[in-house]
Tab-separated table of C-alpha atoms in Angstrom:
chain	number	residue	atom	x	y	z
S	1	MET	CA	0.035	-0.229	-0.018
S	2	SER	CA	1.665	3.186	-0.827
S	3	ILE	CA	0.466	6.157	0.813
S	4	SER	CA	1.847	8.837	1.801
S	5	ILE	CA	0.911	9.562	5.274
S	6	GLU	CA	1.618	12.723	7.408
S	7	PRO	CA	3.201	12.965	10.691
S	8	GLY	CA	-0.265	11.100	13.184
S	9	HIS	CA	-0.533	8.710	16.371
S	10	THR	CA	-0.128	5.238	14.177
S	11	PHE	CA	-1.141	2.746	16.561
S	12	THR	CA	-0.044	-1.076	17.388
S	13	PHE	CA	-2.382	-4.324	16.121
S	14	GLN	CA	-1.770	-5.579	19.384
S	15	GLU	CA	-3.576	-2.002	21.453
S	16	LEU	CA	-6.229	-1.914	19.622
S	17	GLU	CA	-7.659	-6.010	19.136
S	18	VAL	CA	-7.142	-5.760	23.300
S	19	ALA	CA	-9.025	-1.770	23.178
S	20	THR	CA	-11.371	-3.785	21.381
S	21	ASN	CA	-11.923	-7.129	23.138
S	22	ASN	CA	-10.321	-9.249	19.862
S	23	SER	CA	-13.110	-7.201	17.891
S	24	GLY	CA	-15.381	-8.297	20.269
S	25	SER	CA	-19.012	-8.480	18.624
S	26	GLU	CA	-19.917	-7.732	21.752
S	27	ASN	CA	-18.687	-4.219	20.917
S	28	GLU	CA	-19.598	-3.927	17.093
S	29	LEU	CA	-20.954	-0.703	16.438
S	30	GLY	CA	-22.249	-1.436	13.251
S	31	SER	CA	-20.426	-2.555	9.553
S	32	GLY	CA	-20.747	-1.547	5.881
S	33	GLY	CA	-19.590	-2.705	2.244
S	34	PHE	CA	-15.883	-3.074	3.580
S	35	ALA	CA	-15.663	-2.289	7.165
S	36	VAL	CA	-16.929	-2.767	10.550
S	37	VAL	CA	-16.359	-0.286	13.591
S	38	TYR	CA	-15.982	-1.102	16.790
S	39	LYS	CA	-16.105	0.662	20.076
S	40	GLY	CA	-12.830	0.089	21.928
S	41	ARG	CA	-11.375	1.750	24.385
S	42	LEU	CA	-6.863	3.565	24.798
S	43	SER	CA	-5.229	1.657	27.937
S	44	ASN	CA	-5.759	5.669	28.596
S	45	GLY	CA	-8.806	5.598	29.283
S	46	THR	CA	-9.806	7.361	26.017
S	47	LEU	CA	-13.463	4.794	24.782
S	48	VAL	CA	-12.562	5.386	20.328
S	49	ALA	CA	-14.845	4.192	17.508
S	50	VAL	CA	-11.918	1.643	15.734
S	51	LYS	CA	-12.702	0.643	11.741
S	52	LYS	CA	-11.503	-2.042	11.265
S	53	VAL	CA	-11.160	-3.608	6.407
S	54	LEU	CA	-12.821	-6.662	6.099
S	55	THR	CA	-10.153	-8.692	5.119
S	56	ALA	CA	-12.233	-10.747	2.763
S	57	HIS	CA	-12.875	-7.430	0.064
S	58	ASN	CA	-8.751	-6.559	1.088
S	59	THR	CA	-7.879	-6.281	-2.385
S	60	PRO	CA	-6.778	-3.374	-4.570
S	61	SER	CA	-10.605	-3.378	-6.240
S	62	HIS	CA	-12.561	-2.859	-3.549
S	63	GLY	CA	-12.342	-2.000	0.204
S	64	LEU	CA	-9.017	-0.796	0.403
S	65	LYS	CA	-9.191	2.033	-2.947
S	66	GLU	CA	-11.899	2.816	-0.519
S	67	PHE	CA	-9.673	2.797	3.056
S	68	GLU	CA	-6.940	4.655	1.389
S	69	VAL	CA	-9.041	8.381	0.131
S	70	GLU	CA	-10.962	7.847	3.674
S	71	LEU	CA	-6.861	7.952	5.270
S	72	LYS	CA	-6.756	11.381	3.062
S	73	PHE	CA	-9.494	12.074	4.020
S	74	LEU	CA	-9.912	12.057	8.080
S	75	ILE	CA	-6.316	12.590	8.192
S	76	LYS	CA	-7.459	16.925	7.094
S	77	VAL	CA	-10.061	17.251	8.719
S	78	ARG	CA	-10.365	19.035	11.559
S	79	HIS	CA	-13.802	20.730	12.903
S	80	GLY	CA	-15.515	20.471	15.923
S	81	ASN	CA	-18.990	19.452	13.808
S	82	LEU	CA	-16.910	16.188	12.461
S	83	VAL	CA	-15.898	12.996	14.173
S	84	SER	CA	-12.249	13.585	14.872
S	85	PHE	CA	-9.267	11.194	13.214
S	86	LEU	CA	-7.252	10.381	15.798
S	87	GLY	CA	-4.432	7.407	14.001
S	88	TYR	CA	-4.326	4.104	12.159
S	89	TYR	CA	-2.821	0.472	11.961
S	90	ILE	CA	-1.396	-0.395	8.708
S	91	HIS	CA	0.144	-3.782	8.405
S	92	LEU	CA	-0.513	-5.793	5.331
S	93	GLU	CA	-3.351	-7.943	5.618
S	94	HIS	CA	-4.757	-5.561	8.952
S	95	LYS	CA	-5.916	-1.806	7.469
S	96	LEU	CA	-7.393	0.227	10.956
S	97	LEU	CA	-8.288	3.560	11.340
S	98	VAL	CA	-9.079	5.097	14.351
S	99	LEU	CA	-11.459	7.057	15.797
S	100	GLU	CA	-13.616	10.090	18.325
S	101	TYR	CA	-16.105	8.046	19.875
S	102	VAL	CA	-19.627	9.342	19.858
S	103	SER	CA	-21.685	8.450	22.485
S	104	ASN	CA	-25.340	8.582	22.630
S	105	GLY	CA	-26.249	6.680	19.715
S	106	THR	CA	-26.767	7.408	15.775
S	107	LEU	CA	-28.172	11.212	14.200
S	108	THR	CA	-30.570	8.902	13.134
S	109	LYS	CA	-31.645	7.318	16.161
S	110	HIS	CA	-32.272	10.987	17.891
S	111	LEU	CA	-34.134	12.424	14.567
S	112	PHE	CA	-36.595	9.632	14.091
S	113	LEU	CA	-36.660	7.167	16.816
S	114	SER	CA	-38.331	7.224	20.202
S	115	ASN	CA	-37.646	4.646	22.587
S	116	GLY	CA	-40.271	4.572	25.462
S	117	ASN	CA	-38.425	7.109	27.938
S	118	ASP	CA	-35.816	9.276	25.082
S	119	SER	CA	-38.912	11.432	23.319
S	120	LEU	CA	-37.890	12.889	19.410
S	121	LEU	CA	-36.384	15.800	19.532
S	122	THR	CA	-37.965	19.057	18.901
S	123	TRP	CA	-38.150	21.167	16.274
S	124	ASN	CA	-35.512	23.682	18.128
S	125	GLN	CA	-32.779	20.616	18.678
S	126	ARG	CA	-33.229	19.478	14.623
S	127	VAL	CA	-32.766	23.021	14.257
S	128	ARG	CA	-29.872	23.767	15.760
S	129	ILE	CA	-28.403	19.949	14.258
S	130	THR	CA	-29.067	20.651	10.788
S	131	LEU	CA	-26.847	24.387	11.779
S	132	HIS	CA	-23.913	22.032	12.636
S	133	VAL	CA	-24.428	19.432	9.459
S	134	ALA	CA	-24.374	22.389	7.247
S	135	GLN	CA	-20.961	23.522	9.455
S	136	GLY	CA	-19.374	20.977	8.912
S	137	LEU	CA	-20.685	20.249	5.309
S	138	GLU	CA	-19.664	24.200	4.187
S	139	TYR	CA	-15.657	22.867	5.864
S	140	ILE	CA	-15.485	19.071	3.900
S	141	HIS	CA	-16.773	21.460	0.580
S	142	ASN	CA	-13.927	24.865	0.902
S	143	ASN	CA	-11.751	23.656	2.979
S	144	ILE	CA	-10.913	19.776	2.237
S	145	LEU	CA	-12.709	18.844	-1.598
S	146	MET	CA	-12.002	22.076	-3.145
S	147	THR	CA	-8.361	21.754	-1.948
S	148	ALA	CA	-8.338	18.534	-2.262
């Protein structure tokens, strides 16, 4: 893999396996087309989300390209309304991204679902969230995509 990476924190595979309890299913937050995301706790107590590329898709024509694009993107992103990139691990078949863990579930859950005692968001809360999302998108458009 020929990714030119700016200085940042490089995690060890062992560090991330310990943090995610060996990628245990109890820590799985979700999965997508080429990766699974796990909740983890680093040795210093910091909660993180660890995105692990599925090895079955680890080919130049599939998940590896998406991983490379995402890594290059995340290295550039620095905005208060976007999830922070904390580091990575890359070696042979293992490719992992380490991101800030965001508690309280997904935005979808809060916008559309009501869980028992939890009520849906008020319109004022929804407008505030929409503004923050728009600010994040504006940052990506003006500072990341336009300079690529």
